[in-house]
Amino acid sequence: MFCPTCGKENSLGRKFCVACGTNLDAVSQALSGGKTDFFTRTDAALDQLIAKYAEHVFKDAPANAADTKVGKSWKLLGQGVLTSLMDMILFSLMWNVFPLRFMILLISSPIRLLYERSNRQKTTKAEIEGQTELKLLASETNEMLPKSVSSISEHTTERLQEYQRQEQR
């Protein structure tokens, strides 16, 4: 196939021109009439839908959907079937796990809530006891200290007259 833009010859399987990068896939579809009939468009749309669905299991599925070969369409169909089988297995497994989890939560929640409440009360009680002990220690320390401490200047002032008399003698 020759590139309509630059005239370079490219192999038939190429999607882009080697020389200028022109989209040869679009050019070949335009020249051949491509995907214009209803059946071809429906086939391509179904491949895209199945590829999008199978993508969460088969990561390369959307890349395969772009290829319009019959073999790729069969591969996509197989990936879609395998994906749906895996989804059904997971669905049935989860359908059994959810009720089990519900029952466990229904039975264990009151016990776990009481346990958490008990731990909270123990923690609060320990904090209160710790604060009480600190207050007791502080009050014991205050009892050991004298009530009022006279300053040096106060003592001197009270005895000033006595000192003055002694100096005069």
PDB file of C-alpha atoms in Angstrom, residues 2-164:
ATOM      1  CA  PHE A   2       1.238   3.453  -0.921  1.00  0.00           C
ATOM      2  CA  CYS A   3       0.857   6.365   1.501  1.00  0.00           C
ATOM      3  CA  PRO A   4      -1.514   8.975   0.040  1.00  0.00           C
ATOM      4  CA  THR A   5       0.429  11.791   1.747  1.00  0.00           C
ATOM      5  CA  CYS A   6       4.081  11.082   0.925  1.00  0.00           C
ATOM      6  CA  GLY A   7       3.824   8.212  -1.618  1.00  0.00           C
ATOM      7  CA  LYS A   8       6.069   5.849   0.390  1.00  0.00           C
ATOM      8  CA  GLU A   9       5.310   2.152  -0.058  1.00  0.00           C
ATOM      9  CA  ASN A  10       4.268   0.408   3.205  1.00  0.00           C
ATOM     10  CA  SER A  11       3.447  -3.224   3.954  1.00  0.00           C
ATOM     11  CA  LEU A  12      -0.223  -4.193   4.166  1.00  0.00           C
ATOM     12  CA  GLY A  13      -0.184  -4.848   7.922  1.00  0.00           C
ATOM     13  CA  ARG A  14       1.039  -1.356   8.838  1.00  0.00           C
ATOM     14  CA  LYS A  15      -1.363   1.048  10.568  1.00  0.00           C
ATOM     15  CA  PHE A  16       0.871   4.121  10.119  1.00  0.00           C
ATOM     16  CA  CYS A  17       3.196   5.250   7.350  1.00  0.00           C
ATOM     17  CA  VAL A  18       6.875   4.589   8.062  1.00  0.00           C
ATOM     18  CA  ALA A  19       7.943   7.895   6.503  1.00  0.00           C
ATOM     19  CA  CYS A  20       5.350  10.490   7.537  1.00  0.00           C
ATOM     20  CA  GLY A  21       3.143   8.786  10.151  1.00  0.00           C
ATOM     21  CA  THR A  22      -0.162   9.059   8.289  1.00  0.00           C
ATOM     22  CA  ASN A  23      -2.891   6.737   9.601  1.00  0.00           C
ATOM     23  CA  LEU A  24      -2.981   4.063   6.914  1.00  0.00           C
ATOM     24  CA  ASP A  25      -5.722   2.091   8.692  1.00  0.00           C
ATOM     25  CA  ALA A  26      -8.146   4.978   8.216  1.00  0.00           C
ATOM     26  CA  VAL A  27      -7.031   5.364   4.596  1.00  0.00           C
ATOM     27  CA  SER A  28      -7.521   1.655   3.839  1.00  0.00           C
ATOM     28  CA  GLN A  29     -10.986   1.710   5.427  1.00  0.00           C
ATOM     29  CA  ALA A  30     -11.924   4.763   3.421  1.00  0.00           C
ATOM     30  CA  LEU A  31     -10.686   3.149   0.204  1.00  0.00           C
ATOM     31  CA  SER A  32     -12.312  -0.239   0.802  1.00  0.00           C
ATOM     32  CA  GLY A  33     -15.575   0.985   2.282  1.00  0.00           C
ATOM     33  CA  GLY A  34     -14.536  -0.554   5.621  1.00  0.00           C
ATOM     34  CA  LYS A  35     -17.010  -0.954   8.462  1.00  0.00           C
ATOM     35  CA  THR A  36     -20.065   0.494   6.810  1.00  0.00           C
ATOM     36  CA  ASP A  37     -22.608  -2.314   6.859  1.00  0.00           C
ATOM     37  CA  PHE A  38     -24.764  -3.018   9.908  1.00  0.00           C
ATOM     38  CA  PHE A  39     -23.332  -6.479  10.587  1.00  0.00           C
ATOM     39  CA  THR A  40     -19.719  -5.234  10.661  1.00  0.00           C
ATOM     40  CA  ARG A  41     -20.547  -2.309  12.983  1.00  0.00           C
ATOM     41  CA  THR A  42     -22.541  -4.597  15.308  1.00  0.00           C
ATOM     42  CA  ASP A  43     -19.716  -7.130  15.349  1.00  0.00           C
ATOM     43  CA  ALA A  44     -17.170  -4.435  16.238  1.00  0.00           C
ATOM     44  CA  ALA A  45     -19.450  -2.984  18.938  1.00  0.00           C
ATOM     45  CA  LEU A  46     -19.972  -6.404  20.542  1.00  0.00           C
ATOM     46  CA  ASP A  47     -16.215  -7.040  20.491  1.00  0.00           C
ATOM     47  CA  GLN A  48     -15.661  -3.694  22.224  1.00  0.00           C
ATOM     48  CA  LEU A  49     -18.318  -4.468  24.849  1.00  0.00           C
ATOM     49  CA  ILE A  50     -16.939  -7.938  25.596  1.00  0.00           C
ATOM     50  CA  ALA A  51     -13.390  -6.566  25.699  1.00  0.00           C
ATOM     51  CA  LYS A  52     -14.402  -3.871  28.182  1.00  0.00           C
ATOM     52  CA  TYR A  53     -16.111  -6.487  30.368  1.00  0.00           C
ATOM     53  CA  ALA A  54     -13.177  -8.925  30.197  1.00  0.00           C
ATOM     54  CA  GLU A  55     -10.663  -6.170  30.950  1.00  0.00           C
ATOM     55  CA  HIS A  56     -10.771  -6.673  34.735  1.00  0.00           C
ATOM     56  CA  VAL A  57      -9.434 -10.214  34.257  1.00  0.00           C
ATOM     57  CA  PHE A  58      -7.604  -9.980  30.914  1.00  0.00           C
ATOM     58  CA  LYS A  59      -5.718  -6.670  30.723  1.00  0.00           C
ATOM     59  CA  ASP A  60      -4.974  -7.020  26.994  1.00  0.00           C
ATOM     60  CA  ALA A  61      -8.624  -7.513  25.974  1.00  0.00           C
ATOM     61  CA  PRO A  62      -9.266  -3.918  24.747  1.00  0.00           C
ATOM     62  CA  ALA A  63      -6.137  -4.065  22.593  1.00  0.00           C
ATOM     63  CA  ASN A  64      -7.455  -7.247  20.975  1.00  0.00           C
ATOM     64  CA  ALA A  65     -10.827  -5.622  20.276  1.00  0.00           C
ATOM     65  CA  ALA A  66      -9.222  -3.163  17.857  1.00  0.00           C
ATOM     66  CA  ASP A  67      -8.136  -6.051  15.634  1.00  0.00           C
ATOM     67  CA  THR A  68     -11.042  -7.042  13.365  1.00  0.00           C
ATOM     68  CA  LYS A  69      -9.766 -10.521  12.487  1.00  0.00           C
ATOM     69  CA  VAL A  70     -12.084 -13.447  13.139  1.00  0.00           C
ATOM     70  CA  GLY A  71      -9.518 -15.220  15.332  1.00  0.00           C
ATOM     71  CA  LYS A  72      -9.304 -12.202  17.634  1.00  0.00           C
ATOM     72  CA  SER A  73     -13.100 -12.081  17.932  1.00  0.00           C
ATOM     73  CA  TRP A  74     -13.142 -15.730  19.054  1.00  0.00           C
ATOM     74  CA  LYS A  75     -10.369 -15.017  21.535  1.00  0.00           C
ATOM     75  CA  LEU A  76     -12.364 -12.089  22.944  1.00  0.00           C
ATOM     76  CA  LEU A  77     -15.452 -14.264  23.233  1.00  0.00           C
ATOM     77  CA  GLY A  78     -13.469 -16.890  25.158  1.00  0.00           C
ATOM     78  CA  GLN A  79     -12.065 -14.206  27.487  1.00  0.00           C
ATOM     79  CA  GLY A  80     -15.565 -12.889  28.088  1.00  0.00           C
ATOM     80  CA  VAL A  81     -16.893 -16.382  28.916  1.00  0.00           C
ATOM     81  CA  LEU A  82     -14.000 -17.085  31.294  1.00  0.00           C
ATOM     82  CA  THR A  83     -14.512 -13.704  32.956  1.00  0.00           C
ATOM     83  CA  SER A  84     -18.216 -14.366  33.469  1.00  0.00           C
ATOM     84  CA  LEU A  85     -17.465 -17.816  34.947  1.00  0.00           C
ATOM     85  CA  MET A  86     -14.988 -16.272  37.376  1.00  0.00           C
ATOM     86  CA  ASP A  87     -17.534 -13.596  38.274  1.00  0.00           C
ATOM     87  CA  MET A  88     -20.186 -16.250  38.969  1.00  0.00           C
ATOM     88  CA  ILE A  89     -17.806 -18.196  41.210  1.00  0.00           C
ATOM     89  CA  LEU A  90     -16.866 -15.045  43.099  1.00  0.00           C
ATOM     90  CA  PHE A  91     -20.530 -14.035  43.351  1.00  0.00           C
ATOM     91  CA  SER A  92     -21.539 -17.399  44.842  1.00  0.00           C
ATOM     92  CA  LEU A  93     -18.587 -17.289  47.223  1.00  0.00           C
ATOM     93  CA  MET A  94     -19.389 -13.767  48.386  1.00  0.00           C
ATOM     94  CA  TRP A  95     -23.096 -14.608  48.653  1.00  0.00           C
ATOM     95  CA  ASN A  96     -22.092 -17.177  51.290  1.00  0.00           C
ATOM     96  CA  VAL A  97     -19.505 -14.966  52.999  1.00  0.00           C
ATOM     97  CA  PHE A  98     -21.823 -11.976  53.524  1.00  0.00           C
ATOM     98  CA  PRO A  99     -24.392 -13.826  55.695  1.00  0.00           C
ATOM     99  CA  LEU A 100     -21.589 -15.444  57.696  1.00  0.00           C
ATOM    100  CA  ARG A 101     -20.002 -12.041  58.332  1.00  0.00           C
ATOM    101  CA  PHE A 102     -23.403 -10.613  59.264  1.00  0.00           C
ATOM    102  CA  MET A 103     -23.994 -13.378  61.822  1.00  0.00           C
ATOM    103  CA  ILE A 104     -20.545 -12.957  63.341  1.00  0.00           C
ATOM    104  CA  LEU A 105     -21.046  -9.213  63.658  1.00  0.00           C
ATOM    105  CA  LEU A 106     -24.536  -9.690  65.082  1.00  0.00           C
ATOM    106  CA  ILE A 107     -23.240 -12.010  67.794  1.00  0.00           C
ATOM    107  CA  SER A 108     -19.885 -10.380  68.549  1.00  0.00           C
ATOM    108  CA  SER A 109     -20.807  -6.687  68.397  1.00  0.00           C
ATOM    109  CA  PRO A 110     -22.483  -6.451  71.853  1.00  0.00           C
ATOM    110  CA  ILE A 111     -19.596  -8.344  73.466  1.00  0.00           C
ATOM    111  CA  ARG A 112     -16.964  -6.243  71.709  1.00  0.00           C
ATOM    112  CA  LEU A 113     -18.781  -3.009  72.569  1.00  0.00           C
ATOM    113  CA  LEU A 114     -18.974  -3.984  76.264  1.00  0.00           C
ATOM    114  CA  TYR A 115     -15.290  -4.903  76.237  1.00  0.00           C
ATOM    115  CA  GLU A 116     -14.349  -1.546  74.672  1.00  0.00           C
ATOM    116  CA  ARG A 117     -16.545   0.294  77.193  1.00  0.00           C
ATOM    117  CA  SER A 118     -14.914  -1.595  80.077  1.00  0.00           C
ATOM    118  CA  ASN A 119     -11.451  -0.688  78.796  1.00  0.00           C
ATOM    119  CA  ARG A 120     -12.470   2.955  78.475  1.00  0.00           C
ATOM    120  CA  GLN A 121     -13.786   2.958  82.060  1.00  0.00           C
ATOM    121  CA  LYS A 122     -10.590   1.314  83.353  1.00  0.00           C
ATOM    122  CA  THR A 123      -8.498   3.904  81.559  1.00  0.00           C
ATOM    123  CA  THR A 124     -10.598   6.756  82.914  1.00  0.00           C
ATOM    124  CA  LYS A 125     -10.480   5.322  86.441  1.00  0.00           C
ATOM    125  CA  ALA A 126      -6.691   4.948  86.257  1.00  0.00           C
ATOM    126  CA  GLU A 127      -6.344   8.555  85.078  1.00  0.00           C
ATOM    127  CA  ILE A 128      -8.528   9.796  87.947  1.00  0.00           C
ATOM    128  CA  GLU A 129      -6.535   7.746  90.475  1.00  0.00           C
ATOM    129  CA  GLY A 130      -3.299   9.118  89.052  1.00  0.00           C
ATOM    130  CA  GLN A 131      -4.556  12.681  89.399  1.00  0.00           C
ATOM    131  CA  THR A 132      -5.693  11.995  92.975  1.00  0.00           C
ATOM    132  CA  GLU A 133      -2.253  10.591  93.857  1.00  0.00           C
ATOM    133  CA  LEU A 134      -0.599  13.698  92.415  1.00  0.00           C
ATOM    134  CA  LYS A 135      -2.854  15.935  94.531  1.00  0.00           C
ATOM    135  CA  LEU A 136      -2.047  13.894  97.660  1.00  0.00           C
ATOM    136  CA  LEU A 137       1.673  14.135  96.958  1.00  0.00           C
ATOM    137  CA  ALA A 138       1.374  17.872  96.433  1.00  0.00           C
ATOM    138  CA  SER A 139      -0.532  18.331  99.701  1.00  0.00           C
ATOM    139  CA  GLU A 140       2.050  16.221 101.595  1.00  0.00           C
ATOM    140  CA  THR A 141       4.829  18.346 100.153  1.00  0.00           C
ATOM    141  CA  ASN A 142       3.025  21.526 101.219  1.00  0.00           C
ATOM    142  CA  GLU A 143       2.632  20.211 104.794  1.00  0.00           C
ATOM    143  CA  MET A 144       6.382  19.779 105.083  1.00  0.00           C
ATOM    144  CA  LEU A 145       7.053  23.372 104.116  1.00  0.00           C
ATOM    145  CA  PRO A 146       6.727  26.088 106.783  1.00  0.00           C
ATOM    146  CA  LYS A 147       3.547  28.121 106.589  1.00  0.00           C
ATOM    147  CA  SER A 148       5.223  31.493 106.342  1.00  0.00           C
ATOM    148  CA  VAL A 149       8.834  32.246 105.857  1.00  0.00           C
ATOM    149  CA  SER A 150      10.095  35.509 107.206  1.00  0.00           C
ATOM    150  CA  SER A 151      12.496  37.390 105.046  1.00  0.00           C
ATOM    151  CA  ILE A 152      15.915  38.563 106.150  1.00  0.00           C
ATOM    152  CA  SER A 153      14.938  42.181 105.879  1.00  0.00           C
ATOM    153  CA  GLU A 154      11.836  41.587 107.997  1.00  0.00           C
ATOM    154  CA  HIS A 155      13.897  40.094 110.820  1.00  0.00           C
ATOM    155  CA  THR A 156      16.391  42.945 110.614  1.00  0.00           C
ATOM    156  CA  THR A 157      13.686  45.582 110.648  1.00  0.00           C
ATOM    157  CA  GLU A 158      12.036  44.110 113.744  1.00  0.00           C
ATOM    158  CA  ARG A 159      15.365  44.057 115.619  1.00  0.00           C
ATOM    159  CA  LEU A 160      16.743  47.290 114.220  1.00  0.00           C
ATOM    160  CA  GLN A 161      16.111  49.252 117.388  1.00  0.00           C
ATOM    161  CA  GLU A 162      17.880  46.623 119.498  1.00  0.00           C
ATOM    162  CA  TYR A 163      20.918  46.722 117.194  1.00  0.00           C
ATOM    163  CA  GLN A 164      21.036  50.497 117.343  1.00  0.00           C
TER     164      GLN A 164
END
